[in-house]
């Protein structure tokens, strides 16, 4: 297989130039169905890229704590993959793209046997119901938030105002949770499972932390900053497959086709991208396109990929050199 060498300074320059070029991109609109998110400064913007040796290139608002929202689904999917294994997750949740919006009830009705994938609301609520220890809300939350820390290398916590804002308005997710219960796809107490999901979506996270989490996945489960093997290497391709197939919901195919990198978005404006074996990248900017994906963060991740001439399906081995 052909090997392509890129240097660390090329990567740094790609990130810095992308920041300068994408900073002025307008368009999109903050999520407003969660009142807290509507009021976040729409000009915030940051990019953070972490290599398997822990080197991080971060520009812009990469220390700002924003709502992790649906990117949390990736982290908790990893937790249930760890706790149950890849086979059980396929059986109990599924690994199929829905081709429909993240909060689709229609998708559940179409596939009444499965919540489809842990990376849409339905499957993510099911994943929260599976988190061990069963029946113990506090123990489950500890497992979720400790897993966040292990993947991101630093602690994070719930933004209380966001949590209240989501809890007061999550009527659609309540319907999803009870409909799933009807299909036997909630494996613990229903309100508890939904509350854990809402709480994990309300965690404040930085682009730097998400970049490290992405790099942990790209690095076969070993956190490049702490050196800890957070999950088994054989689970890395499973989680990257899930991200590839549904990370941008109904726009996932277009995204993968044009960007060349599996990535997952959240309505807080975050995007987490995984280039296996090469790097993890995160970008953050609040205004979203109609599918709920950050306009500026998508442009930024695409731009870094095209400046470096990389793509997950290129069929070349990538070597990152120090020079
Ligand atoms: N908490 C949000 C919801 O459940 C997350 C959605 C998202 O980020 N796409 O609707």
PDB file of N, CA, C and O and ligand atoms in Angstrom, residues 33-34 68-71 73 102-103 121 166 173 197 201 249 264-268 292, ligand 1:
ATOM      1  N   UNK A  33     -34.897  24.849  19.964  1.00  0.00           N
ATOM      2  CA  UNK A  33     -35.900  24.027  20.651  1.00  0.00           C
ATOM      3  C   UNK A  33     -35.452  23.700  22.070  1.00  0.00           C
ATOM      4  O   UNK A  33     -36.234  23.233  22.891  1.00  0.00           O
ATOM      5  N   UNK A  34     -34.166  23.947  22.367  1.00  0.00           N
ATOM      6  CA  UNK A  34     -33.672  23.898  23.750  1.00  0.00           C
ATOM      7  C   UNK A  34     -33.302  25.347  24.084  1.00  0.00           C
ATOM      8  O   UNK A  34     -32.337  25.884  23.525  1.00  0.00           O
ATOM      9  N   UNK A  68     -22.495  19.266  25.018  1.00  0.00           N
ATOM     10  CA  UNK A  68     -22.006  18.168  24.175  1.00  0.00           C
ATOM     11  C   UNK A  68     -23.127  17.601  23.308  1.00  0.00           C
ATOM     12  O   UNK A  68     -22.902  17.162  22.202  1.00  0.00           O
ATOM     13  N   UNK A  69     -24.349  17.605  23.839  1.00  0.00           N
ATOM     14  CA  UNK A  69     -25.544  17.116  23.132  1.00  0.00           C
ATOM     15  C   UNK A  69     -25.291  15.759  22.488  1.00  0.00           C
ATOM     16  O   UNK A  69     -24.808  14.863  23.132  1.00  0.00           O
ATOM     17  N   UNK A  70     -25.591  15.638  21.187  1.00  0.00           N
ATOM     18  CA  UNK A  70     -25.571  14.289  20.593  1.00  0.00           C
ATOM     19  C   UNK A  70     -24.186  13.686  20.432  1.00  0.00           C
ATOM     20  O   UNK A  70     -24.084  12.493  20.161  1.00  0.00           O
ATOM     21  N   UNK A  71     -23.150  14.475  20.590  1.00  0.00           N
ATOM     22  CA  UNK A  71     -21.817  13.853  20.537  1.00  0.00           C
ATOM     23  C   UNK A  71     -21.667  12.893  21.731  1.00  0.00           C
ATOM     24  O   UNK A  71     -20.925  11.914  21.667  1.00  0.00           O
ATOM     25  N   UNK A  73     -23.575  10.704  22.554  1.00  0.00           N
ATOM     26  CA  UNK A  73     -24.039   9.361  22.156  1.00  0.00           C
ATOM     27  C   UNK A  73     -22.866   8.461  21.797  1.00  0.00           C
ATOM     28  O   UNK A  73     -22.919   7.244  22.014  1.00  0.00           O
ATOM     29  N   UNK A 102     -32.528  13.058  13.821  1.00  0.00           N
ATOM     30  CA  UNK A 102     -32.044  12.412  15.050  1.00  0.00           C
ATOM     31  C   UNK A 102     -33.136  12.056  16.030  1.00  0.00           C
ATOM     32  O   UNK A 102     -33.009  11.114  16.804  1.00  0.00           O
ATOM     33  N   UNK A 103     -34.242  12.831  15.988  1.00  0.00           N
ATOM     34  CA  UNK A 103     -35.290  12.615  16.993  1.00  0.00           C
ATOM     35  C   UNK A 103     -36.533  11.968  16.392  1.00  0.00           C
ATOM     36  O   UNK A 103     -37.636  12.110  16.905  1.00  0.00           O
ATOM     37  N   UNK A 121     -31.403   9.550  18.848  1.00  0.00           N
ATOM     38  CA  UNK A 121     -31.989   9.674  20.187  1.00  0.00           C
ATOM     39  C   UNK A 121     -32.522   8.346  20.718  1.00  0.00           C
ATOM     40  O   UNK A 121     -32.267   7.976  21.878  1.00  0.00           O
ATOM     41  N   UNK A 166     -33.330  21.460  29.052  1.00  0.00           N
ATOM     42  CA  UNK A 166     -33.660  20.262  28.262  1.00  0.00           C
ATOM     43  C   UNK A 166     -34.759  19.443  28.929  1.00  0.00           C
ATOM     44  O   UNK A 166     -35.661  18.951  28.271  1.00  0.00           O
ATOM     45  N   UNK A 173     -38.615  13.435  23.250  1.00  0.00           N
ATOM     46  CA  UNK A 173     -37.806  12.321  23.761  1.00  0.00           C
ATOM     47  C   UNK A 173     -38.589  11.454  24.753  1.00  0.00           C
ATOM     48  O   UNK A 173     -38.359  10.249  24.850  1.00  0.00           O
ATOM     49  N   UNK A 197     -30.030  10.116  29.771  1.00  0.00           N
ATOM     50  CA  UNK A 197     -29.765  10.608  28.413  1.00  0.00           C
ATOM     51  C   UNK A 197     -29.750  12.141  28.393  1.00  0.00           C
ATOM     52  O   UNK A 197     -28.836  12.768  27.843  1.00  0.00           O
ATOM     53  N   UNK A 201     -26.489  14.670  27.657  1.00  0.00           N
ATOM     54  CA  UNK A 201     -26.520  15.679  26.592  1.00  0.00           C
ATOM     55  C   UNK A 201     -26.178  17.074  27.138  1.00  0.00           C
ATOM     56  O   UNK A 201     -25.732  17.941  26.397  1.00  0.00           O
ATOM     57  N   UNK A 249     -26.853  12.131  10.683  1.00  0.00           N
ATOM     58  CA  UNK A 249     -28.263  11.805  10.468  1.00  0.00           C
ATOM     59  C   UNK A 249     -28.581  11.684   8.977  1.00  0.00           C
ATOM     60  O   UNK A 249     -27.865  11.024   8.254  1.00  0.00           O
ATOM     61  N   UNK A 264     -19.264  12.975  13.969  1.00  0.00           N
ATOM     62  CA  UNK A 264     -20.550  13.015  14.704  1.00  0.00           C
ATOM     63  C   UNK A 264     -20.805  14.436  15.166  1.00  0.00           C
ATOM     64  O   UNK A 264     -19.911  15.080  15.711  1.00  0.00           O
ATOM     65  N   UNK A 265     -22.037  14.879  15.015  1.00  0.00           N
ATOM     66  CA  UNK A 265     -22.398  16.245  15.396  1.00  0.00           C
ATOM     67  C   UNK A 265     -23.287  16.264  16.638  1.00  0.00           C
ATOM     68  O   UNK A 265     -23.850  15.241  17.027  1.00  0.00           O
ATOM     69  N   UNK A 266     -23.401  17.453  17.209  1.00  0.00           N
ATOM     70  CA  UNK A 266     -24.355  17.690  18.292  1.00  0.00           C
ATOM     71  C   UNK A 266     -25.004  19.047  18.103  1.00  0.00           C
ATOM     72  O   UNK A 266     -24.383  19.941  17.505  1.00  0.00           O
ATOM     73  N   UNK A 267     -26.238  19.234  18.593  1.00  0.00           N
ATOM     74  CA  UNK A 267     -26.921  20.518  18.380  1.00  0.00           C
ATOM     75  C   UNK A 267     -26.334  21.651  19.217  1.00  0.00           C
ATOM     76  O   UNK A 267     -26.721  22.802  19.066  1.00  0.00           O
ATOM     77  N   UNK A 268     -25.375  21.344  20.094  1.00  0.00           N
ATOM     78  CA  UNK A 268     -24.632  22.399  20.790  1.00  0.00           C
ATOM     79  C   UNK A 268     -23.613  23.051  19.867  1.00  0.00           C
ATOM     80  O   UNK A 268     -22.972  24.036  20.241  1.00  0.00           O
ATOM     81  N   UNK A 292     -29.349  20.020  11.823  1.00  0.00           N
ATOM     82  CA  UNK A 292     -28.842  20.106  13.195  1.00  0.00           C
ATOM     83  C   UNK A 292     -27.334  19.935  13.289  1.00  0.00           C
ATOM     84  O   UNK A 292     -26.808  19.586  14.342  1.00  0.00           O
TER      85      UNK A 292
HETATM   86  N1  LIG B   1     -30.425  16.661  23.610  1.00  0.00           N
HETATM   87  C1  LIG B   1     -30.718  16.766  22.211  1.00  0.00           C
HETATM   88  C2  LIG B   1     -32.004  16.021  21.908  1.00  0.00           C
HETATM   89  O1  LIG B   1     -32.225  14.999  22.457  1.00  0.00           O
HETATM   90  C3  LIG B   1     -29.586  16.247  21.391  1.00  0.00           C
HETATM   91  C4  LIG B   1     -29.837  16.256  19.893  1.00  0.00           C
HETATM   92  C5  LIG B   1     -28.632  16.498  19.023  1.00  0.00           C
HETATM   93  O2  LIG B   1     -27.592  16.988  19.454  1.00  0.00           O
HETATM   94  N2  LIG B   1     -28.793  16.207  17.762  1.00  0.00           N
HETATM   95  O3  LIG B   1     -32.824  16.441  21.143  1.00  0.00           O
END
